[in-house]
């Protein structure tokens, strides 16, 4: 190689490195030992991971005897007005707490999260009081809730550390409900509703939870867990650039977590190190390319290649370096799988997250309640109404956790509504699967664009 050519190669601009996931923590569920973390006390928008606190408050009400899994949840007009992801039931529809929890934790149904909150807290505002009381009791110093679902509101904040503590408390305080987090989908009548966490649950050995989340201001979030030989490792990931990056990163953290003994306790990691990201995080942190994902998470079985500096060369295949020549080596780039000229996203997912280890299965859900179902006793709390931001509009790009674009009208019972394109935080377009909204017949009706109120973070 000539000196001029070598110098030209060095002068060529390098491709920008793949931005790392913004914040994460991985820890042992039983002991609380931190296995690894990055900016875990940075404040962030939790998106639908919020629903883990919705579940916690509900479980506590059941333990206190104020409710049962067969208690009545009624869909109100307030609940039915929430944007997708949602079940789309008409106001007045009744269902049990058990079915409501499944719809909230597996399908991430925003309308049912509000209906469940109203049932447990007496009102939505009352439920939010209970959420913040629990956050304070757990020592979640970076966390504040203003809604039970995680839809966009800049006042609703948390951190990877705080969400990890919440996930751990759910696991330890209510072991009887651990089975609710590990389902890849729901079956409602003839319709199948997929969990956005299904690929993690099906591809990672021992996977059993927990919850995904996505809004533009947060990027792709997830809390995950896996149990092997009696040990459970959990991780919280905030701010991934795509569902596939979130999946690959969560799998990597869990695998490394099982090989790590850890240091310190998640309970002792407190405070706020940074403020939340600026609005429009999903635009400033674009989706990583297939090449970037392979470079970061792919397996690399190729031999490294030699990189020559401007003043030298590598002699022959022996690797003998000419005196005075600077030679560095870098790993060879892994190949991106393709079908013809197009990226094979299904194979790429398998390369990054492993093959499916278990079959896709669903659990049934339904509406209706037993004749003898008891009402839920109201909590003894003082309620200060929580102001809501303006109804989410098409122009904001943040109307839903899934593909936040449109607001749905209330549909007939069973007309489950999802935003077109993909379910929450998934990369179904990339994986080449059918789009989840394709099998549902609910009509999505956008309202006239109006600006959303964006309250400042506390």
Short mmCIF file of N, CA, C and O in Angstrom, two decimals, residues 78-159:
data_model
loop_
_atom_site.label_atom_id
_atom_site.label_comp_id
_atom_site.label_asym_id
_atom_site.label_seq_id
_atom_site.Cartn_x
_atom_site.Cartn_y
_atom_site.Cartn_z
N UNK A 78 -63.88 8.68 31.22
CA UNK A 78 -62.51 9.18 31.38
C UNK A 78 -61.50 8.13 30.93
O UNK A 78 -60.54 8.43 30.21
N UNK A 79 -61.71 6.88 31.33
CA UNK A 79 -60.80 5.81 30.95
C UNK A 79 -60.88 5.52 29.46
O UNK A 79 -59.85 5.34 28.78
N UNK A 80 -62.10 5.47 28.92
CA UNK A 80 -62.29 5.14 27.51
C UNK A 80 -61.68 6.18 26.59
O UNK A 80 -61.38 5.89 25.42
N UNK A 81 -61.46 7.39 27.09
CA UNK A 81 -60.91 8.47 26.25
C UNK A 81 -59.41 8.38 26.06
O UNK A 81 -58.85 9.12 25.24
N UNK A 82 -58.73 7.49 26.79
CA UNK A 82 -57.28 7.40 26.65
C UNK A 82 -56.89 6.88 25.27
O UNK A 82 -57.58 6.04 24.70
N UNK A 83 -55.76 7.37 24.73
CA UNK A 83 -55.31 6.92 23.41
C UNK A 83 -54.67 5.54 23.47
O UNK A 83 -54.37 5.03 24.56
N UNK A 84 -54.45 4.90 22.33
CA UNK A 84 -53.79 3.59 22.29
C UNK A 84 -52.38 3.66 22.87
O UNK A 84 -51.79 4.73 22.91
N UNK A 85 -51.93 2.54 23.28
CA UNK A 85 -52.45 1.19 23.21
C UNK A 85 -53.64 1.03 24.16
O UNK A 85 -53.56 1.44 25.32
N UNK A 86 -54.74 0.41 23.69
CA UNK A 86 -55.93 0.32 24.51
C UNK A 86 -56.76 -0.88 24.08
O UNK A 86 -56.57 -1.45 23.00
N UNK A 87 -57.72 -1.25 24.94
CA UNK A 87 -58.64 -2.33 24.61
C UNK A 87 -59.84 -1.81 23.83
O UNK A 87 -60.45 -2.53 23.06
N UNK A 88 -60.22 -0.56 24.04
CA UNK A 88 -61.28 0.04 23.25
C UNK A 88 -62.68 -0.32 23.70
O UNK A 88 -63.62 -0.26 22.89
N UNK A 89 -62.88 -0.68 24.96
CA UNK A 89 -64.21 -1.02 25.45
C UNK A 89 -65.06 0.23 25.63
O UNK A 89 -64.55 1.29 25.98
N UNK A 90 -66.38 0.06 25.45
CA UNK A 90 -67.30 1.17 25.66
C UNK A 90 -67.37 1.54 27.14
O UNK A 90 -67.20 0.68 28.01
N UNK A 91 -67.65 2.81 27.46
CA UNK A 91 -67.92 3.18 28.85
C UNK A 91 -69.05 2.32 29.42
O UNK A 91 -70.04 2.06 28.75
N UNK A 92 -68.87 1.90 30.64
CA UNK A 92 -69.85 1.03 31.28
C UNK A 92 -69.47 -0.44 31.25
O UNK A 92 -70.04 -1.25 31.99
N UNK A 93 -68.51 -0.81 30.41
CA UNK A 93 -68.04 -2.19 30.37
C UNK A 93 -67.42 -2.58 31.71
O UNK A 93 -66.66 -1.82 32.30
N UNK A 94 -67.76 -3.78 32.19
CA UNK A 94 -67.24 -4.25 33.47
C UNK A 94 -66.33 -5.46 33.24
O UNK A 94 -66.60 -6.29 32.38
N UNK A 95 -65.29 -5.54 34.05
CA UNK A 95 -64.37 -6.68 34.01
C UNK A 95 -63.77 -6.86 35.40
O UNK A 95 -63.92 -5.99 36.27
N UNK A 96 -63.13 -7.99 35.61
CA UNK A 96 -62.54 -8.25 36.92
C UNK A 96 -61.17 -7.59 37.05
O UNK A 96 -60.51 -7.27 36.04
N UNK A 97 -60.73 -7.41 38.29
CA UNK A 97 -59.39 -6.90 38.55
C UNK A 97 -58.34 -7.80 37.90
O UNK A 97 -57.36 -7.31 37.32
N UNK A 98 -58.55 -9.12 37.96
CA UNK A 98 -57.59 -10.05 37.38
C UNK A 98 -57.42 -9.82 35.88
O UNK A 98 -56.30 -9.73 35.37
N UNK A 99 -58.54 -9.71 35.15
CA UNK A 99 -58.44 -9.48 33.70
C UNK A 99 -57.87 -8.10 33.41
O UNK A 99 -57.12 -7.92 32.45
N UNK A 100 -58.22 -7.12 34.24
CA UNK A 100 -57.68 -5.77 34.05
C UNK A 100 -56.16 -5.78 34.20
O UNK A 100 -55.43 -5.17 33.40
N UNK A 101 -55.65 -6.48 35.20
CA UNK A 101 -54.19 -6.56 35.41
C UNK A 101 -53.50 -7.21 34.22
O UNK A 101 -52.43 -6.75 33.78
N UNK A 102 -54.08 -8.26 33.69
CA UNK A 102 -53.48 -8.93 32.53
C UNK A 102 -53.44 -7.98 31.32
O UNK A 102 -52.45 -7.93 30.59
N UNK A 103 -54.51 -7.23 31.11
CA UNK A 103 -54.55 -6.30 29.98
C UNK A 103 -53.54 -5.17 30.15
O UNK A 103 -52.94 -4.70 29.18
N UNK A 104 -53.34 -4.74 31.39
CA UNK A 104 -52.40 -3.65 31.66
C UNK A 104 -50.96 -4.13 31.54
O UNK A 104 -50.12 -3.46 30.92
N UNK A 105 -50.64 -5.29 32.10
CA UNK A 105 -49.26 -5.75 32.15
C UNK A 105 -48.79 -6.42 30.86
O UNK A 105 -47.62 -6.33 30.50
N UNK A 106 -49.70 -7.08 30.15
CA UNK A 106 -49.31 -7.79 28.91
C UNK A 106 -49.55 -6.93 27.69
O UNK A 106 -48.66 -6.76 26.85
N UNK A 107 -50.73 -6.34 27.56
CA UNK A 107 -51.07 -5.53 26.38
C UNK A 107 -50.71 -4.06 26.56
O UNK A 107 -50.69 -3.30 25.61
N UNK A 108 -50.46 -3.64 27.81
CA UNK A 108 -50.15 -2.25 28.12
C UNK A 108 -51.31 -1.33 27.77
O UNK A 108 -51.13 -0.24 27.24
N UNK A 109 -52.53 -1.76 28.11
CA UNK A 109 -53.74 -1.02 27.75
C UNK A 109 -53.89 0.21 28.63
O UNK A 109 -54.11 0.12 29.84
N UNK A 110 -53.81 1.40 28.02
CA UNK A 110 -53.89 2.65 28.77
C UNK A 110 -55.28 2.89 29.34
O UNK A 110 -55.42 3.43 30.44
N UNK A 111 -56.32 2.55 28.58
CA UNK A 111 -57.68 2.77 29.08
C UNK A 111 -57.96 1.91 30.30
O UNK A 111 -58.59 2.36 31.26
N UNK A 112 -57.46 0.68 30.30
CA UNK A 112 -57.70 -0.20 31.43
C UNK A 112 -56.84 0.19 32.63
O UNK A 112 -57.24 0.00 33.79
N UNK A 113 -55.67 0.76 32.40
CA UNK A 113 -54.85 1.26 33.51
C UNK A 113 -55.60 2.35 34.27
O UNK A 113 -55.59 2.38 35.51
N UNK A 114 -56.27 3.24 33.54
CA UNK A 114 -57.06 4.29 34.19
C UNK A 114 -58.27 3.70 34.88
O UNK A 114 -58.59 4.06 36.03
N UNK A 115 -58.99 2.78 34.22
CA UNK A 115 -60.15 2.16 34.84
C UNK A 115 -59.78 1.42 36.12
O UNK A 115 -60.48 1.51 37.13
N UNK A 116 -58.66 0.71 36.10
CA UNK A 116 -58.19 0.00 37.28
C UNK A 116 -57.81 0.99 38.38
O UNK A 116 -58.14 0.78 39.56
N UNK A 117 -57.14 2.06 37.99
CA UNK A 117 -56.77 3.08 38.97
C UNK A 117 -57.99 3.73 39.62
O UNK A 117 -58.02 3.95 40.83
N UNK A 118 -59.00 4.02 38.82
CA UNK A 118 -60.22 4.61 39.37
C UNK A 118 -60.91 3.65 40.34
O UNK A 118 -61.46 4.07 41.36
N UNK A 119 -60.88 2.36 40.01
CA UNK A 119 -61.53 1.38 40.88
C UNK A 119 -60.80 1.24 42.20
O UNK A 119 -61.42 1.19 43.27
N UNK A 120 -59.46 1.18 42.17
CA UNK A 120 -58.68 0.99 43.38
C UNK A 120 -58.56 2.27 44.20
O UNK A 120 -58.62 2.24 45.44
N UNK A 121 -58.42 3.40 43.53
CA UNK A 121 -58.21 4.67 44.23
C UNK A 121 -59.45 5.50 44.45
O UNK A 121 -59.36 6.57 45.07
N UNK A 122 -60.60 5.04 43.96
CA UNK A 122 -61.82 5.82 44.06
C UNK A 122 -61.97 6.78 42.90
O UNK A 122 -63.04 6.92 42.30
N UNK A 123 -60.89 7.45 42.56
CA UNK A 123 -60.79 8.31 41.38
C UNK A 123 -59.38 8.14 40.83
O UNK A 123 -58.49 7.60 41.50
N UNK A 124 -59.17 8.64 39.61
CA UNK A 124 -57.81 8.58 39.06
C UNK A 124 -56.85 9.38 39.91
O UNK A 124 -55.73 8.95 40.20
N UNK A 125 -57.28 10.57 40.35
CA UNK A 125 -56.42 11.40 41.21
C UNK A 125 -56.11 10.70 42.52
O UNK A 125 -54.99 10.79 43.04
N UNK A 126 -57.11 10.01 43.07
CA UNK A 126 -56.88 9.28 44.31
C UNK A 126 -55.86 8.17 44.12
O UNK A 126 -55.02 7.92 45.01
N UNK A 127 -55.91 7.52 42.98
CA UNK A 127 -54.95 6.45 42.71
C UNK A 127 -53.54 7.01 42.57
O UNK A 127 -52.56 6.40 43.03
N UNK A 128 -53.40 8.17 41.95
CA UNK A 128 -52.09 8.79 41.79
C UNK A 128 -51.49 9.14 43.14
O UNK A 128 -50.28 9.02 43.36
N UNK A 129 -52.35 9.56 44.09
CA UNK A 129 -51.87 9.79 45.46
C UNK A 129 -51.27 8.51 46.03
O UNK A 129 -50.19 8.52 46.63
N UNK A 130 -51.96 7.38 45.85
CA UNK A 130 -51.46 6.11 46.34
C UNK A 130 -50.14 5.73 45.67
O UNK A 130 -49.23 5.21 46.31
N UNK A 131 -50.02 5.99 44.36
CA UNK A 131 -48.78 5.69 43.64
C UNK A 131 -47.61 6.46 44.23
O UNK A 131 -46.53 5.91 44.48
N UNK A 132 -47.82 7.75 44.50
CA UNK A 132 -46.73 8.57 45.02
C UNK A 132 -46.43 8.25 46.48
O UNK A 132 -45.27 8.38 46.92
N UNK A 133 -47.44 7.82 47.23
CA UNK A 133 -47.18 7.37 48.60
C UNK A 133 -46.27 6.15 48.60
O UNK A 133 -45.34 6.06 49.41
N UNK A 134 -46.54 5.21 47.71
CA UNK A 134 -45.69 4.02 47.63
C UNK A 134 -44.29 4.38 47.15
O UNK A 134 -43.30 3.83 47.63
N UNK A 135 -44.21 5.30 46.19
CA UNK A 135 -42.89 5.72 45.70
C UNK A 135 -42.06 6.32 46.84
O UNK A 135 -40.86 6.04 46.99
N UNK A 136 -42.72 7.14 47.68
CA UNK A 136 -42.02 7.75 48.81
C UNK A 136 -41.61 6.69 49.83
O UNK A 136 -40.48 6.72 50.35
N UNK A 137 -42.49 5.74 50.11
CA UNK A 137 -42.19 4.68 51.07
C UNK A 137 -41.02 3.82 50.62
O UNK A 137 -40.20 3.38 51.43
N UNK A 138 -40.91 3.59 49.31
CA UNK A 138 -39.83 2.77 48.76
C UNK A 138 -38.52 3.54 48.64
O UNK A 138 -37.49 2.96 48.30
N UNK A 139 -38.56 4.86 48.85
CA UNK A 139 -37.35 5.65 48.70
C UNK A 139 -37.00 5.95 47.25
O UNK A 139 -35.82 6.08 46.91
N UNK A 140 -38.02 6.09 46.40
CA UNK A 140 -37.79 6.39 44.98
C UNK A 140 -37.62 7.90 44.83
O UNK A 140 -38.54 8.63 44.44
N UNK A 141 -36.42 8.39 45.12
CA UNK A 141 -36.18 9.82 45.24
C UNK A 141 -36.24 10.58 43.92
O UNK A 141 -36.40 11.80 43.92
N UNK A 142 -36.11 9.89 42.80
CA UNK A 142 -36.14 10.55 41.49
C UNK A 142 -37.51 10.44 40.82
O UNK A 142 -37.67 10.87 39.69
N UNK A 143 -38.49 9.88 41.54
CA UNK A 143 -39.76 9.49 40.91
C UNK A 143 -40.92 10.36 41.34
O UNK A 143 -41.07 10.70 42.52
N UNK A 144 -41.76 10.70 40.37
CA UNK A 144 -43.03 11.38 40.64
C UNK A 144 -44.02 10.94 39.57
O UNK A 144 -43.71 10.90 38.38
N UNK A 145 -45.24 10.58 40.02
CA UNK A 145 -46.28 10.12 39.10
C UNK A 145 -47.42 11.14 38.99
O UNK A 145 -47.80 11.76 39.99
N UNK A 146 -47.95 11.28 37.80
CA UNK A 146 -49.16 12.10 37.59
C UNK A 146 -50.22 11.34 36.80
O UNK A 146 -51.30 11.86 36.56
N UNK A 147 -49.92 10.11 36.37
CA UNK A 147 -50.91 9.27 35.71
C UNK A 147 -50.55 7.79 35.92
O UNK A 147 -49.42 7.48 36.29
N UNK A 148 -51.51 6.89 35.71
CA UNK A 148 -51.26 5.47 35.97
C UNK A 148 -50.77 4.67 34.77
O UNK A 148 -50.66 3.45 34.87
N UNK A 149 -50.49 5.32 33.64
CA UNK A 149 -50.14 4.58 32.42
C UNK A 149 -48.80 4.96 31.81
O UNK A 149 -48.19 4.16 31.11
N UNK A 150 -48.34 6.19 32.00
CA UNK A 150 -47.05 6.59 31.45
C UNK A 150 -47.10 7.37 30.17
O UNK A 150 -46.05 7.66 29.57
N UNK A 151 -48.30 7.74 29.72
CA UNK A 151 -48.40 8.58 28.52
C UNK A 151 -47.72 9.92 28.77
O UNK A 151 -47.50 10.32 29.92
N UNK A 152 -47.36 10.65 27.70
CA UNK A 152 -46.48 11.81 27.85
C UNK A 152 -46.98 12.89 28.81
O UNK A 152 -48.10 13.39 28.69
N UNK A 153 -46.17 13.19 29.77
CA UNK A 153 -46.34 14.30 30.70
C UNK A 153 -44.99 14.51 31.35
O UNK A 153 -44.48 13.62 32.05
N UNK A 154 -44.38 15.67 31.12
CA UNK A 154 -43.01 15.88 31.58
C UNK A 154 -42.86 15.94 33.09
O UNK A 154 -41.75 15.96 33.61
N UNK A 155 -44.00 15.96 33.80
CA UNK A 155 -43.92 15.90 35.26
C UNK A 155 -43.73 14.48 35.77
O UNK A 155 -43.38 14.29 36.94
N UNK A 156 -43.99 13.50 34.93
CA UNK A 156 -43.88 12.09 35.34
C UNK A 156 -42.46 11.60 35.06
O UNK A 156 -42.08 11.41 33.91
N UNK A 157 -41.69 11.40 36.12
CA UNK A 157 -40.28 11.08 35.97
C UNK A 157 -39.89 9.95 36.92
O UNK A 157 -40.56 9.67 37.91
N UNK A 158 -38.77 9.32 36.61
CA UNK A 158 -38.21 8.28 37.47
C UNK A 158 -36.74 8.14 37.10
O UNK A 158 -36.14 9.05 36.55
N UNK A 159 -36.15 6.98 37.38
CA UNK A 159 -34.77 6.69 37.00
C UNK A 159 -34.64 5.18 36.89
O UNK A 159 -35.48 4.42 37.38
#
